[in-house]
Each structure stands twice: as structure tokens, then as C-alpha cells.
Amino acid sequence: MAIERTFLMIKPGSVERGLVGEIIGRFEKKGLKIVALKLAQPTRALMEKHYEEHREKEFFEGLISYATSGPALSLVIEGEDAIAAARKIAGATDPKEADSGTIRGDYALDVRRNVIHTADSKEAAEREIALHFENSFLTKHVSQEDKSAVLAL
Ligand code: IDP
Ligand code: MG
């Protein structure tokens, strides 16, 4: 068990469908804290780097076109075992296999439009956070011990 940070991206189609509030709410209700958040249309160069492990796949071009087709919401979230917890909340890559109650299980049918990206390992999370956010945009949350000091101000 460890406090981890992970990277999420709510894909353009989900922003267009108005699912942002519903999706972020699921992570917040689970107890994961938002550390950084950005709404922007990702560039091709950024997403080619982000998805570089898939460069040789036949779906790569479609994946990049979709990921850059409009504004997407990038987030860093934090909490205990956040990387695995976020993957579980997102559900299986193919929405046809994703359980009901997961984001992909509830809001998608097509693997090419599976609503959300979440980093799949500690290495990927670190790499993706650094790729999408400057350090100065990563919030430091007030710890439980420090809270009384802040409230007393
Ligand atoms: P992940 O998003 O669950 O980590 P990956 O295998 O890393 O899944 O794939 C990255 C993205 O590529 C997926 O989210 C999905 O949108 C897309 N993708 C994965 N497999 C396929 C496929 O077989 N056909 C079309 N698109 C795919
Ligand atoms: Mg992946």
C-alpha cells in the first residue's frame, strides 16, 4: 500500500458528450484527490508520444486522430494505490468486456471510443504526468495533520 499519483485523460468524445462531471465524480467519491486538471485539445506530437507503445498497431492512426479531435480533460489524481484503483474504476479496455458499474462498462460500446485513459503502471504514470503537466501545476494537498493549522488561520 502506498500513496500514488496517476494520470487520467477524459477523451474528446466524452467531453463532447458532457460526461466530465459524472466521470470525475466517480474518482472523487472513491476518495482519490485531484492534484492537477487541464482542459485542452491535445496536439498530435503530444499524443504520439503519449501512445508511443502502440505505434506499430493497426489502430494507432485512428487512436491519435480521435485523441486530438477536440478538447480532452487531463488529470492527475492521488491516493492509496491510485494506479490500480483508477484502472478498476475505468474498467476493461474493451467496453464489451468491461463490467457494469465501471466507466467503460456504463458509457461505451466501442473500444475506439472507450471514454477514458488511465496509466497502467507506476512507470507509465510518472512518464505521463511529466509529459502532460509542468511540476508547478501539481497541487500539494494539505495533510490531515496540517488541516487544523490551516483552519485556525
Ligand atoms: P488502455 O487504454 O486500457 O490502457 P491500451 O491497450 O493501452 O488500453 O490501448 C490504448 C487505447 O487504444 C485504448 O484505450 C483504446 O481506445 C485503443 N485500443 C486498444 N485496443 C484497440 C483495438 O483493438 N482496436 C481499436 N482501438 C484499440
Ligand atoms: Mg494503456
PDB file of C-alpha atoms and ligand atoms in Angstrom:
ATOM      1  CA  MET A   1       0.000   0.000   0.000  1.00  0.00           C
ATOM      2  CA  ALA A   2       1.352   3.358  -0.946  1.00  0.00           C
ATOM      3  CA  ILE A   3       0.145   6.819  -1.799  1.00  0.00           C
ATOM      4  CA  GLU A   4       0.499   7.051  -5.557  1.00  0.00           C
ATOM      5  CA  ARG A   5      -0.255   9.551  -8.293  1.00  0.00           C
ATOM      6  CA  THR A   6      -1.716   8.529 -11.618  1.00  0.00           C
ATOM      7  CA  PHE A   7      -2.608  10.175 -14.908  1.00  0.00           C
ATOM      8  CA  LEU A   8      -6.084  10.158 -16.483  1.00  0.00           C
ATOM      9  CA  MET A   9      -7.383  11.624 -19.701  1.00  0.00           C
ATOM     10  CA  ILE A  10     -11.105  12.012 -20.351  1.00  0.00           C
ATOM     11  CA  LYS A  11     -11.133  11.573 -24.116  1.00  0.00           C
ATOM     12  CA  PRO A  12     -12.579  14.211 -26.506  1.00  0.00           C
ATOM     13  CA  GLY A  13     -15.814  12.323 -27.247  1.00  0.00           C
ATOM     14  CA  SER A  14     -16.614  12.123 -23.534  1.00  0.00           C
ATOM     15  CA  VAL A  15     -16.033  15.858 -23.066  1.00  0.00           C
ATOM     16  CA  GLU A  16     -18.321  16.454 -26.080  1.00  0.00           C
ATOM     17  CA  ARG A  17     -20.977  14.158 -24.565  1.00  0.00           C
ATOM     18  CA  GLY A  18     -20.964  16.120 -21.302  1.00  0.00           C
ATOM     19  CA  LEU A  19     -19.690  13.236 -19.163  1.00  0.00           C
ATOM     20  CA  VAL A  20     -16.896  15.150 -17.386  1.00  0.00           C
ATOM     21  CA  GLY A  21     -18.717  15.800 -14.106  1.00  0.00           C
ATOM     22  CA  GLU A  22     -20.038  12.254 -13.861  1.00  0.00           C
ATOM     23  CA  ILE A  23     -16.613  10.738 -14.537  1.00  0.00           C
ATOM     24  CA  ILE A  24     -14.599  12.955 -12.186  1.00  0.00           C
ATOM     25  CA  GLY A  25     -17.229  12.366  -9.507  1.00  0.00           C
ATOM     26  CA  ARG A  26     -16.532   8.642  -9.527  1.00  0.00           C
ATOM     27  CA  PHE A  27     -12.853   9.176  -8.686  1.00  0.00           C
ATOM     28  CA  GLU A  28     -13.593  11.810  -6.055  1.00  0.00           C
ATOM     29  CA  LYS A  29     -16.256   9.674  -4.358  1.00  0.00           C
ATOM     30  CA  LYS A  30     -13.793   6.797  -4.183  1.00  0.00           C
ATOM     31  CA  GLY A  31     -11.535   9.118  -2.164  1.00  0.00           C
ATOM     32  CA  LEU A  32      -8.956   9.955  -4.826  1.00  0.00           C
ATOM     33  CA  LYS A  33      -7.859  13.587  -4.772  1.00  0.00           C
ATOM     34  CA  ILE A  34      -7.403  15.811  -7.813  1.00  0.00           C
ATOM     35  CA  VAL A  35      -3.822  17.071  -7.961  1.00  0.00           C
ATOM     36  CA  ALA A  36      -3.941  18.720 -11.405  1.00  0.00           C
ATOM     37  CA  LEU A  37      -6.537  19.282 -14.106  1.00  0.00           C
ATOM     38  CA  LYS A  38      -6.347  20.745 -17.628  1.00  0.00           C
ATOM     39  CA  LEU A  39      -8.835  21.115 -20.472  1.00  0.00           C
ATOM     40  CA  ALA A  40      -7.086  21.455 -23.830  1.00  0.00           C
ATOM     41  CA  GLN A  41      -7.062  19.996 -27.334  1.00  0.00           C
ATOM     42  CA  PRO A  42      -4.017  17.681 -27.320  1.00  0.00           C
ATOM     43  CA  THR A  43      -1.557  18.091 -30.184  1.00  0.00           C
ATOM     44  CA  ARG A  44      -0.605  15.213 -32.472  1.00  0.00           C
ATOM     45  CA  ALA A  45       3.028  15.361 -31.263  1.00  0.00           C
ATOM     46  CA  LEU A  46       1.896  15.058 -27.638  1.00  0.00           C
ATOM     47  CA  MET A  47      -0.437  12.133 -28.224  1.00  0.00           C
ATOM     48  CA  GLU A  48       2.031  10.267 -30.461  1.00  0.00           C
ATOM     49  CA  LYS A  49       4.468  10.417 -27.560  1.00  0.00           C
ATOM     50  CA  HIS A  50       1.774   9.524 -25.030  1.00  0.00           C
ATOM     51  CA  TYR A  51       0.736   6.406 -27.005  1.00  0.00           C
ATOM     52  CA  GLU A  52       4.215   5.534 -28.349  1.00  0.00           C
ATOM     53  CA  GLU A  53       3.960   1.917 -27.126  1.00  0.00           C
ATOM     54  CA  HIS A  54       1.150   1.440 -29.697  1.00  0.00           C
ATOM     55  CA  ARG A  55       2.988   2.993 -32.675  1.00  0.00           C
ATOM     56  CA  GLU A  56       3.118  -0.287 -34.603  1.00  0.00           C
ATOM     57  CA  LYS A  57      -0.543  -1.260 -34.011  1.00  0.00           C
ATOM     58  CA  GLU A  58      -3.041  -1.073 -36.866  1.00  0.00           C
ATOM     59  CA  PHE A  59      -5.321   1.116 -34.739  1.00  0.00           C
ATOM     60  CA  PHE A  60      -2.587   3.720 -33.984  1.00  0.00           C
ATOM     61  CA  GLU A  61      -3.605   6.318 -36.607  1.00  0.00           C
ATOM     62  CA  GLY A  62      -7.285   6.146 -35.583  1.00  0.00           C
ATOM     63  CA  LEU A  63      -6.310   6.400 -31.927  1.00  0.00           C
ATOM     64  CA  ILE A  64      -4.223   9.552 -32.499  1.00  0.00           C
ATOM     65  CA  SER A  65      -6.876  11.184 -34.739  1.00  0.00           C
ATOM     66  CA  TYR A  66      -9.515  10.587 -32.109  1.00  0.00           C
ATOM     67  CA  ALA A  67      -7.354  11.714 -29.174  1.00  0.00           C
ATOM     68  CA  THR A  68      -6.604  15.010 -30.945  1.00  0.00           C
ATOM     69  CA  SER A  69     -10.109  15.624 -32.338  1.00  0.00           C
ATOM     70  CA  GLY A  70     -11.227  18.123 -29.683  1.00  0.00           C
ATOM     71  CA  PRO A  71     -10.695  19.229 -26.107  1.00  0.00           C
ATOM     72  CA  ALA A  72      -9.785  16.477 -23.661  1.00  0.00           C
ATOM     73  CA  LEU A  73      -9.538  16.725 -19.889  1.00  0.00           C
ATOM     74  CA  SER A  74      -6.211  15.632 -18.399  1.00  0.00           C
ATOM     75  CA  LEU A  75      -5.962  14.938 -14.687  1.00  0.00           C
ATOM     76  CA  VAL A  76      -3.511  13.810 -12.084  1.00  0.00           C
ATOM     77  CA  ILE A  77      -5.133  12.133  -9.098  1.00  0.00           C
ATOM     78  CA  GLU A  78      -3.636  10.887  -5.866  1.00  0.00           C
ATOM     79  CA  GLY A  79      -4.451   8.307  -3.227  1.00  0.00           C
ATOM     80  CA  GLU A  80      -3.692   4.875  -1.848  1.00  0.00           C
ATOM     81  CA  ASP A  81      -2.801   2.507  -4.706  1.00  0.00           C
ATOM     82  CA  ALA A  82      -4.243   5.128  -7.069  1.00  0.00           C
ATOM     83  CA  ILE A  83      -2.915   3.488 -10.251  1.00  0.00           C
ATOM     84  CA  ALA A  84      -4.745   0.182  -9.773  1.00  0.00           C
ATOM     85  CA  ALA A  85      -7.786   1.890  -8.237  1.00  0.00           C
ATOM     86  CA  ALA A  86      -8.187   4.155 -11.276  1.00  0.00           C
ATOM     87  CA  ARG A  87      -7.841   1.220 -13.712  1.00  0.00           C
ATOM     88  CA  LYS A  88     -10.583  -0.581 -11.787  1.00  0.00           C
ATOM     89  CA  ILE A  89     -12.917   2.423 -11.848  1.00  0.00           C
ATOM     90  CA  ALA A  90     -12.292   2.805 -15.623  1.00  0.00           C
ATOM     91  CA  GLY A  91     -12.913  -0.892 -16.384  1.00  0.00           C
ATOM     92  CA  ALA A  92     -11.554  -3.191 -19.087  1.00  0.00           C
ATOM     93  CA  THR A  93     -10.098  -1.618 -22.275  1.00  0.00           C
ATOM     94  CA  ASP A  94     -12.849  -3.120 -24.441  1.00  0.00           C
ATOM     95  CA  PRO A  95     -16.196  -1.784 -23.183  1.00  0.00           C
ATOM     96  CA  LYS A  96     -17.851  -5.022 -24.301  1.00  0.00           C
ATOM     97  CA  GLU A  97     -15.821  -6.780 -21.624  1.00  0.00           C
ATOM     98  CA  ALA A  98     -15.965  -4.021 -19.006  1.00  0.00           C
ATOM     99  CA  ASP A  99     -18.208  -4.737 -16.014  1.00  0.00           C
ATOM    100  CA  SER A 100     -21.325  -2.651 -15.432  1.00  0.00           C
ATOM    101  CA  GLY A 101     -20.540  -0.107 -12.751  1.00  0.00           C
ATOM    102  CA  THR A 102     -17.232   0.788 -14.377  1.00  0.00           C
ATOM    103  CA  ILE A 103     -16.915   3.922 -16.536  1.00  0.00           C
ATOM    104  CA  ARG A 104     -16.269   1.990 -19.744  1.00  0.00           C
ATOM    105  CA  GLY A 105     -18.904  -0.611 -18.839  1.00  0.00           C
ATOM    106  CA  ASP A 106     -21.514   2.092 -18.324  1.00  0.00           C
ATOM    107  CA  TYR A 107     -20.721   4.666 -21.044  1.00  0.00           C
ATOM    108  CA  ALA A 108     -19.206   2.915 -24.063  1.00  0.00           C
ATOM    109  CA  LEU A 109     -19.693   0.138 -26.587  1.00  0.00           C
ATOM    110  CA  ASP A 110     -16.706   0.640 -28.890  1.00  0.00           C
ATOM    111  CA  VAL A 111     -13.035   0.079 -27.898  1.00  0.00           C
ATOM    112  CA  ARG A 112     -12.005   3.034 -30.088  1.00  0.00           C
ATOM    113  CA  ARG A 113     -14.306   5.329 -28.071  1.00  0.00           C
ATOM    114  CA  ASN A 114     -13.756   3.921 -24.589  1.00  0.00           C
ATOM    115  CA  VAL A 115     -14.260   7.232 -22.759  1.00  0.00           C
ATOM    116  CA  ILE A 116     -11.102   7.482 -20.658  1.00  0.00           C
ATOM    117  CA  HIS A 117      -7.384   6.757 -20.488  1.00  0.00           C
ATOM    118  CA  THR A 118      -5.686   5.755 -17.235  1.00  0.00           C
ATOM    119  CA  ALA A 119      -1.979   4.969 -16.793  1.00  0.00           C
ATOM    120  CA  ASP A 120      -1.279   1.250 -16.432  1.00  0.00           C
ATOM    121  CA  SER A 121       1.827   1.164 -14.183  1.00  0.00           C
ATOM    122  CA  LYS A 122       3.958   3.287 -11.869  1.00  0.00           C
ATOM    123  CA  GLU A 123       6.448   3.921 -14.691  1.00  0.00           C
ATOM    124  CA  ALA A 124       3.675   4.910 -17.129  1.00  0.00           C
ATOM    125  CA  ALA A 125       2.050   7.188 -14.532  1.00  0.00           C
ATOM    126  CA  GLU A 126       5.331   9.023 -13.867  1.00  0.00           C
ATOM    127  CA  ARG A 127       6.110   9.336 -17.564  1.00  0.00           C
ATOM    128  CA  GLU A 128       2.613  10.557 -18.475  1.00  0.00           C
ATOM    129  CA  ILE A 129       2.366  13.056 -15.595  1.00  0.00           C
ATOM    130  CA  ALA A 130       5.682  14.587 -16.671  1.00  0.00           C
ATOM    131  CA  LEU A 131       4.581  14.606 -20.321  1.00  0.00           C
ATOM    132  CA  HIS A 132       1.272  16.390 -19.700  1.00  0.00           C
ATOM    133  CA  PHE A 133       1.964  18.677 -16.723  1.00  0.00           C
ATOM    134  CA  GLU A 134       4.677  21.003 -15.560  1.00  0.00           C
ATOM    135  CA  ASN A 135       5.641  20.332 -11.965  1.00  0.00           C
ATOM    136  CA  SER A 136       4.371  23.715 -10.799  1.00  0.00           C
ATOM    137  CA  PHE A 137       0.805  22.715 -11.779  1.00  0.00           C
ATOM    138  CA  LEU A 138       0.769  19.736  -9.403  1.00  0.00           C
ATOM    139  CA  THR A 139      -1.046  20.752  -6.246  1.00  0.00           C
ATOM    140  CA  LYS A 140       0.227  19.740  -2.865  1.00  0.00           C
ATOM    141  CA  HIS A 141      -2.702  18.757  -0.669  1.00  0.00           C
ATOM    142  CA  VAL A 142      -2.829  19.756   2.943  1.00  0.00           C
ATOM    143  CA  SER A 143      -2.199  16.651   5.010  1.00  0.00           C
ATOM    144  CA  GLN A 144      -4.578  15.574   7.769  1.00  0.00           C
ATOM    145  CA  GLU A 145      -2.106  16.725  10.437  1.00  0.00           C
ATOM    146  CA  ASP A 146      -1.769  20.172   8.876  1.00  0.00           C
ATOM    147  CA  LYS A 147      -5.507  20.750   8.485  1.00  0.00           C
ATOM    148  CA  SER A 148      -6.113  22.186  11.944  1.00  0.00           C
ATOM    149  CA  ALA A 149      -3.318  24.684  11.364  1.00  0.00           C
ATOM    150  CA  VAL A 150      -4.973  25.876   8.128  1.00  0.00           C
ATOM    151  CA  LEU A 151      -8.444  26.057   9.716  1.00  0.00           C
ATOM    152  CA  ALA A 152      -7.017  28.104  12.577  1.00  0.00           C
ATOM    153  CA  LEU A 153      -5.771  30.808  10.174  1.00  0.00           C
TER     154      LEU A 153
HETATM  155  P1  IDP B   1      -5.911   1.060 -22.040  1.00  0.00           P
HETATM  156  O1  IDP B   1      -6.496   2.385 -22.510  1.00  0.00           O
HETATM  157  O2  IDP B   1      -6.934   0.241 -21.292  1.00  0.00           O
HETATM  158  O3  IDP B   1      -4.602   1.203 -21.308  1.00  0.00           O
HETATM  159  P2  IDP B   1      -4.351   0.113 -24.327  1.00  0.00           P
HETATM  160  O4  IDP B   1      -4.143  -1.310 -24.686  1.00  0.00           O
HETATM  161  O5  IDP B   1      -3.183   0.869 -23.740  1.00  0.00           O
HETATM  162  O6  IDP B   1      -5.625   0.194 -23.361  1.00  0.00           O
HETATM  163  O7  IDP B   1      -4.843   0.858 -25.636  1.00  0.00           O
HETATM  164  C1  IDP B   1      -4.831   2.268 -25.737  1.00  0.00           C
HETATM  165  C2  IDP B   1      -6.113   2.711 -26.404  1.00  0.00           C
HETATM  166  O8  IDP B   1      -6.121   2.233 -27.743  1.00  0.00           O
HETATM  167  C3  IDP B   1      -7.386   2.143 -25.768  1.00  0.00           C
HETATM  168  O9  IDP B   1      -7.865   2.949 -24.709  1.00  0.00           O
HETATM  169  C4  IDP B   1      -8.350   2.098 -26.931  1.00  0.00           C
HETATM  170  O10 IDP B   1      -9.011   3.349 -27.118  1.00  0.00           O
HETATM  171  C5  IDP B   1      -7.434   1.859 -28.122  1.00  0.00           C
HETATM  172  N1  IDP B   1      -7.420   0.435 -28.492  1.00  0.00           N
HETATM  173  C6  IDP B   1      -6.897  -0.591 -27.797  1.00  0.00           C
HETATM  174  N2  IDP B   1      -7.061  -1.761 -28.425  1.00  0.00           N
HETATM  175  C7  IDP B   1      -7.710  -1.466 -29.582  1.00  0.00           C
HETATM  176  C8  IDP B   1      -8.179  -2.254 -30.683  1.00  0.00           C
HETATM  177  O11 IDP B   1      -8.035  -3.484 -30.727  1.00  0.00           O
HETATM  178  N3  IDP B   1      -8.823  -1.572 -31.690  1.00  0.00           N
HETATM  179  C9  IDP B   1      -9.012  -0.223 -31.673  1.00  0.00           C
HETATM  180  N4  IDP B   1      -8.576   0.541 -30.661  1.00  0.00           N
HETATM  181  C10 IDP B   1      -7.943  -0.059 -29.621  1.00  0.00           C
HETATM  182 MG    MG B   2      -2.727   1.800 -21.930  1.00  0.00          MG
END
